[in-house]
Tab-separated table of C-alpha atoms in Angstrom:
chain	number	residue	atom	x	y	z
F	8	GLY	CA	-11.588	-3.754	-9.211
F	9	ALA	CA	-12.981	-1.388	-6.380
F	10	VAL	CA	-12.296	2.186	-6.779
F	11	VAL	CA	-10.780	4.722	-3.375
F	12	SER	CA	-10.509	8.190	-4.647
F	13	GLN	CA	-7.943	10.205	-2.545
F	14	HIS	CA	-8.544	14.115	-2.438
F	15	PRO	CA	-6.825	16.500	-2.568
F	16	SER	CA	-3.378	15.032	-4.573
F	17	ARG	CA	-1.892	18.276	-4.387
F	18	VAL	CA	-2.146	20.761	-1.358
F	19	ILE	CA	0.245	23.333	-0.079
F	20	CYS	CA	-0.090	25.093	2.981
F	21	LYS	CA	1.480	27.620	5.269
F	22	SER	CA	2.779	26.369	8.876
F	23	GLY	CA	0.235	26.376	11.597
F	24	THR	CA	-2.995	25.832	9.309
F	25	SER	CA	-5.130	22.273	9.444
F	26	VAL	CA	-5.313	20.695	6.079
F	27	LYS	CA	-7.865	17.805	5.648
F	28	ILE	CA	-7.633	14.855	3.038
F	29	GLU	CA	-10.416	12.655	1.928
F	30	CYS	CA	-10.609	8.861	1.086
F	31	ARG	CA	-13.501	7.491	-0.231
F	32	SER	CA	-14.474	4.516	-1.348
F	33	LEU	CA	-16.696	4.957	-4.322
F	34	ASP	CA	-18.252	1.593	-5.605
F	35	PHE	CA	-17.894	-0.400	-2.177
F	36	GLN	CA	-18.214	-0.363	1.294
F	37	ALA	CA	-15.381	-0.351	3.740
F	38	THR	CA	-15.095	-1.958	6.977
F	39	THR	CA	-11.609	-0.264	7.362
F	40	MET	CA	-9.641	2.117	6.289
F	41	PHE	CA	-6.305	2.430	6.920
F	42	TRP	CA	-3.866	5.708	6.188
F	43	TYR	CA	-0.164	5.737	5.483
F	44	ARG	CA	2.562	7.750	5.393
F	45	GLN	CA	5.478	7.157	2.522
F	46	PHE	CA	8.952	9.104	2.762
F	47	PRO	CA	10.764	9.682	-0.572
F	48	LYS	CA	11.932	6.105	-2.029
F	49	GLN	CA	10.631	4.538	1.418
F	50	SER	CA	8.039	1.768	1.782
F	51	LEU	CA	4.836	2.829	3.220
F	52	MET	CA	4.470	3.313	6.992
F	53	LEU	CA	1.185	2.427	8.615
F	54	MET	CA	-0.054	5.781	10.570
F	55	ALA	CA	-3.412	4.277	11.792
F	56	THR	CA	-6.642	2.109	11.591
F	57	SER	CA	-9.773	3.402	11.250
F	58	ASN	CA	-13.131	1.851	11.282
F	59	GLU	CA	-16.372	2.928	10.578
F	60	GLY	CA	-18.063	4.464	14.124
F	61	SER	CA	-15.117	4.030	16.004
F	62	LYS	CA	-11.985	5.333	17.301
F	63	ALA	CA	-8.895	5.034	14.976
F	64	THR	CA	-6.801	2.765	16.665
F	65	TYR	CA	-2.485	4.785	16.201
F	66	GLU	CA	0.179	3.262	15.694
F	67	GLN	CA	3.471	3.833	17.714
F	68	GLY	CA	4.774	7.018	17.503
F	69	VAL	CA	2.192	8.949	15.758
F	70	GLU	CA	0.737	11.712	17.072
F	71	LYS	CA	-3.216	11.183	17.562
F	72	ASP	CA	-3.786	14.922	18.635
F	73	LYS	CA	-1.790	15.738	15.249
F	74	PHE	CA	-3.098	13.376	12.671
F	75	LEU	CA	-6.885	13.506	13.524
F	76	ILE	CA	-8.828	10.771	11.505
F	77	ASN	CA	-12.463	11.059	11.551
F	78	HIS	CA	-14.459	7.562	9.477
F	79	ALA	CA	-18.132	8.746	9.539
F	80	SER	CA	-19.407	6.390	6.850
F	81	LEU	CA	-18.802	3.224	5.321
F	82	THR	CA	-17.547	5.188	2.385
F	83	LEU	CA	-15.537	8.175	3.454
F	84	SER	CA	-12.670	8.433	5.743
F	85	THR	CA	-10.643	11.894	6.827
F	86	LEU	CA	-7.419	12.309	7.985
F	87	THR	CA	-6.634	16.399	9.407
F	88	VAL	CA	-3.448	17.146	9.702
F	89	THR	CA	-3.333	19.941	12.072
F	90	SER	CA	-1.143	22.439	13.084
F	91	ALA	CA	0.870	21.417	10.329
F	92	HIS	CA	4.700	22.045	10.163
F	93	PRO	CA	7.031	21.411	7.262
F	94	GLU	CA	8.185	18.013	9.217
F	95	ASP	CA	4.137	17.006	8.081
F	96	SER	CA	4.898	17.263	5.041
F	97	SER	CA	4.960	13.818	2.762
F	98	PHE	CA	3.121	12.298	0.408
F	99	TYR	CA	0.047	10.108	2.345
F	100	ILE	CA	-1.734	7.367	1.060
F	101	CYS	CA	-5.136	6.032	1.939
F	102	SER	CA	-6.877	2.496	1.532
F	103	ALA	CA	-9.815	0.744	2.406
F	104	ARG	CA	-10.807	-3.378	2.836
F	105	ALA	CA	-13.703	-4.234	1.045
F	106	GLN	CA	-16.918	-5.164	3.123
F	107	ARG	CA	-17.643	-7.858	1.067
F	108	GLY	CA	-16.463	-9.429	-2.408
F	109	TYR	CA	-13.117	-9.239	-2.404
F	110	THR	CA	-10.517	-11.972	-0.372
F	111	GLY	CA	-8.467	-9.384	1.877
F	112	GLU	CA	-6.718	-6.964	-0.783
F	113	LEU	CA	-6.408	-3.631	0.228
F	114	PHE	CA	-7.733	-0.599	-2.813
F	115	PHE	CA	-5.446	2.402	-2.503
F	116	GLY	CA	-6.028	5.951	-2.812
F	117	GLU	CA	-3.731	8.113	-5.585
F	118	GLY	CA	-2.100	9.694	-2.585
F	119	SER	CA	-1.979	13.773	-1.403
F	120	ARG	CA	1.630	15.164	-1.513
F	121	LEU	CA	1.457	17.803	1.553
F	122	THR	CA	3.523	20.528	1.188
F	123	VAL	CA	3.776	22.784	4.286
F	124	LEU	CA	5.957	26.144	3.914
W	18	ALA	CA	2.131	-13.904	7.444
W	19	GLN	CA	4.524	-12.296	10.503
W	20	SER	CA	6.486	-10.731	7.723
W	21	VAL	CA	7.704	-10.198	4.239
W	22	THR	CA	10.931	-9.374	2.985
W	23	GLN	CA	11.797	-8.132	-0.536
W	24	LEU	CA	15.332	-9.363	-0.979
W	25	ASP	CA	16.273	-6.650	-3.681
W	26	SER	CA	16.019	-2.476	-2.968
W	27	HIS	CA	16.748	-2.234	-6.691
W	28	VAL	CA	16.289	-4.319	-10.130
W	29	SER	CA	17.791	-3.442	-13.612
W	30	VAL	CA	16.627	-5.586	-16.888
W	31	SER	CA	17.245	-4.380	-20.428
W	32	GLU	CA	13.871	-3.820	-22.190
W	33	GLY	CA	12.341	-7.685	-23.712
W	34	THR	CA	14.719	-9.185	-20.580
W	35	PRO	CA	12.780	-11.287	-18.053
W	36	VAL	CA	11.462	-9.866	-14.592
W	37	LEU	CA	12.151	-11.112	-11.164
W	38	LEU	CA	12.019	-9.766	-8.384
W	39	ARG	CA	12.105	-11.858	-4.850
W	40	CYS	CA	10.084	-12.091	-1.669
W	41	ASN	CA	9.907	-14.197	1.125
W	42	TYR	CA	7.562	-14.537	3.860
W	43	SER	CA	7.960	-15.876	7.099
W	44	SER	CA	4.342	-17.419	8.785
W	45	SER	CA	3.784	-20.168	11.182
W	46	TYR	CA	0.562	-20.807	8.886
W	47	SER	CA	-0.560	-20.645	4.703
W	48	PRO	CA	-0.559	-16.813	4.031
W	49	SER	CA	-2.252	-14.637	1.928
W	50	LEU	CA	0.211	-12.588	-0.425
W	51	PHE	CA	-0.297	-9.968	-2.493
W	52	TRP	CA	1.745	-7.709	-4.978
W	53	TYR	CA	1.118	-4.304	-5.683
W	54	VAL	CA	2.993	-1.661	-8.263
W	55	GLN	CA	3.272	2.265	-7.245
W	56	HIS	CA	4.165	4.766	-10.048
W	57	PRO	CA	5.848	7.922	-9.155
W	58	ASN	CA	3.305	9.903	-6.871
W	59	LYS	CA	0.707	7.130	-7.286
W	60	GLY	CA	-1.406	5.280	-5.068
W	61	LEU	CA	-0.708	1.643	-5.004
W	62	GLN	CA	-2.403	-0.411	-7.524
W	63	LEU	CA	-3.109	-4.274	-7.152
W	64	LEU	CA	-0.853	-6.921	-9.409
W	65	LEU	CA	-1.888	-10.003	-8.127
W	66	LYS	CA	-2.762	-11.810	-5.484
W	67	TYR	CA	-2.414	-15.601	-3.527
W	68	THR	CA	-5.034	-16.578	-1.172
W	69	SER	CA	-4.297	-20.743	-0.649
W	70	ALA	CA	-5.807	-21.659	-4.196
W	71	ALA	CA	-3.622	-22.089	-7.199
W	72	THR	CA	0.338	-21.102	-6.365
W	73	LEU	CA	1.044	-20.252	-9.380
W	74	VAL	CA	-0.901	-16.525	-10.278
W	75	LYS	CA	-1.379	-14.709	-12.964
W	76	GLY	CA	-1.557	-10.943	-12.701
W	77	ILE	CA	-2.059	-7.662	-15.019
W	78	ASN	CA	0.189	-6.999	-17.277
W	79	GLY	CA	2.060	-9.976	-18.286
W	80	PHE	CA	3.024	-10.554	-14.460
W	81	GLU	CA	2.694	-13.911	-12.279
W	82	ALA	CA	3.965	-15.320	-8.861
W	83	GLU	CA	4.531	-18.657	-7.936
W	84	PHE	CA	3.772	-19.800	-4.100
W	85	LYS	CA	6.217	-21.950	-3.130
W	86	LYS	CA	5.295	-23.124	0.497
W	87	SER	CA	9.055	-25.091	1.188
W	88	GLU	CA	11.190	-21.981	0.456
W	89	THR	CA	8.760	-19.445	1.590
W	90	SER	CA	8.607	-17.495	-1.107
W	91	PHE	CA	6.765	-15.818	-3.448
W	92	HIS	CA	8.645	-14.251	-6.267
W	93	LEU	CA	7.066	-11.870	-8.967
W	94	THR	CA	8.262	-12.466	-12.601
W	95	LYS	CA	7.643	-11.579	-16.089
W	96	PRO	CA	8.790	-12.836	-19.557
W	97	SER	CA	9.584	-9.413	-20.960
W	98	ALA	CA	9.897	-6.194	-19.542
W	99	HIS	CA	8.081	-2.884	-20.675
W	100	MET	CA	9.269	0.443	-20.471
W	101	SER	CA	6.167	1.028	-18.656
W	102	ASP	CA	7.100	-1.705	-15.990
W	103	ALA	CA	9.355	0.452	-14.339
W	104	ALA	CA	8.049	1.323	-11.015
W	105	GLU	CA	8.000	0.552	-7.412
W	106	TYR	CA	7.110	-3.005	-6.404
W	107	PHE	CA	6.149	-4.287	-3.062
W	108	CYS	CA	5.163	-7.469	-1.909
W	109	ALA	CA	2.759	-7.584	0.950
W	110	ALA	CA	0.779	-9.392	3.644
W	111	PRO	CA	-2.060	-9.056	6.078
W	112	THR	CA	-1.722	-9.861	9.323
W	113	THR	CA	-3.945	-9.571	12.579
W	114	THR	CA	-1.908	-8.354	15.483
W	115	SER	CA	-3.858	-7.513	18.979
W	116	GLY	CA	-6.853	-7.983	16.882
W	117	THR	CA	-6.710	-5.309	14.376
W	118	TYR	CA	-6.165	-6.008	10.903
W	119	LYS	CA	-3.164	-4.638	9.573
W	120	TYR	CA	-0.831	-4.780	5.878
W	121	ILE	CA	2.268	-5.752	6.515
W	122	PHE	CA	4.702	-4.535	3.647
W	123	GLY	CA	7.920	-5.042	1.979
W	124	THR	CA	10.580	-2.659	1.882
W	125	GLY	CA	10.171	-1.883	-2.014
W	126	THR	CA	11.889	-3.000	-5.314
W	127	ARG	CA	12.652	-0.210	-7.454
W	128	LEU	CA	12.661	-1.621	-11.235
W	129	LYS	CA	14.220	-0.018	-14.101
W	130	VAL	CA	13.800	-1.134	-17.585
W	131	LEU	CA	17.029	-0.196	-19.572
W	132	ALA	CA	16.160	0.368	-23.443
């Protein structure tokens, strides 16, 4: 199957700093990438949908200025948590939908655990 | 599908016994449906998918699921549980909302396998 690489897997930062998480589709081109947040023992909460070359579509309640998403190419999307605070600590997961060759399934990165001190 | 519902938040089975994880969907048309597995601190891995071909779908690691339109169900089964099957399982379906393609996830079922 297709591979999505997410980096870093773990990051610890101080309150007020910004953190960037990368999501790359390694062996396919992704029409769309999705960013999720997952709280302990809960399902995935969709934060935003990004399409290459266009602005991300954010879900209701997700702050655009807090969670900056850039989808510069068909293989790379980034999520930047700006001015992070302890309440932003969470597990963030990206996924990608292939441009062709698959029947709609999403491929997921391994996730990034963010801890804000 | 407009929604997917996982009926059990936790399921416990003994090693070697069958596994049944339940998922129901609501849709006005024949949907695509997926099962994913998530191990602790990991992303989601696709187990199997239904895309309106055969109603009985076989996936990885011995899992299979049967699409039953009359029951609007897509339950995940495995004949014999293994310790390594302990994980969180998500039923999911794509949908389009206001022209945006996205996935709907169930709330997840945590499978515990007892020795």
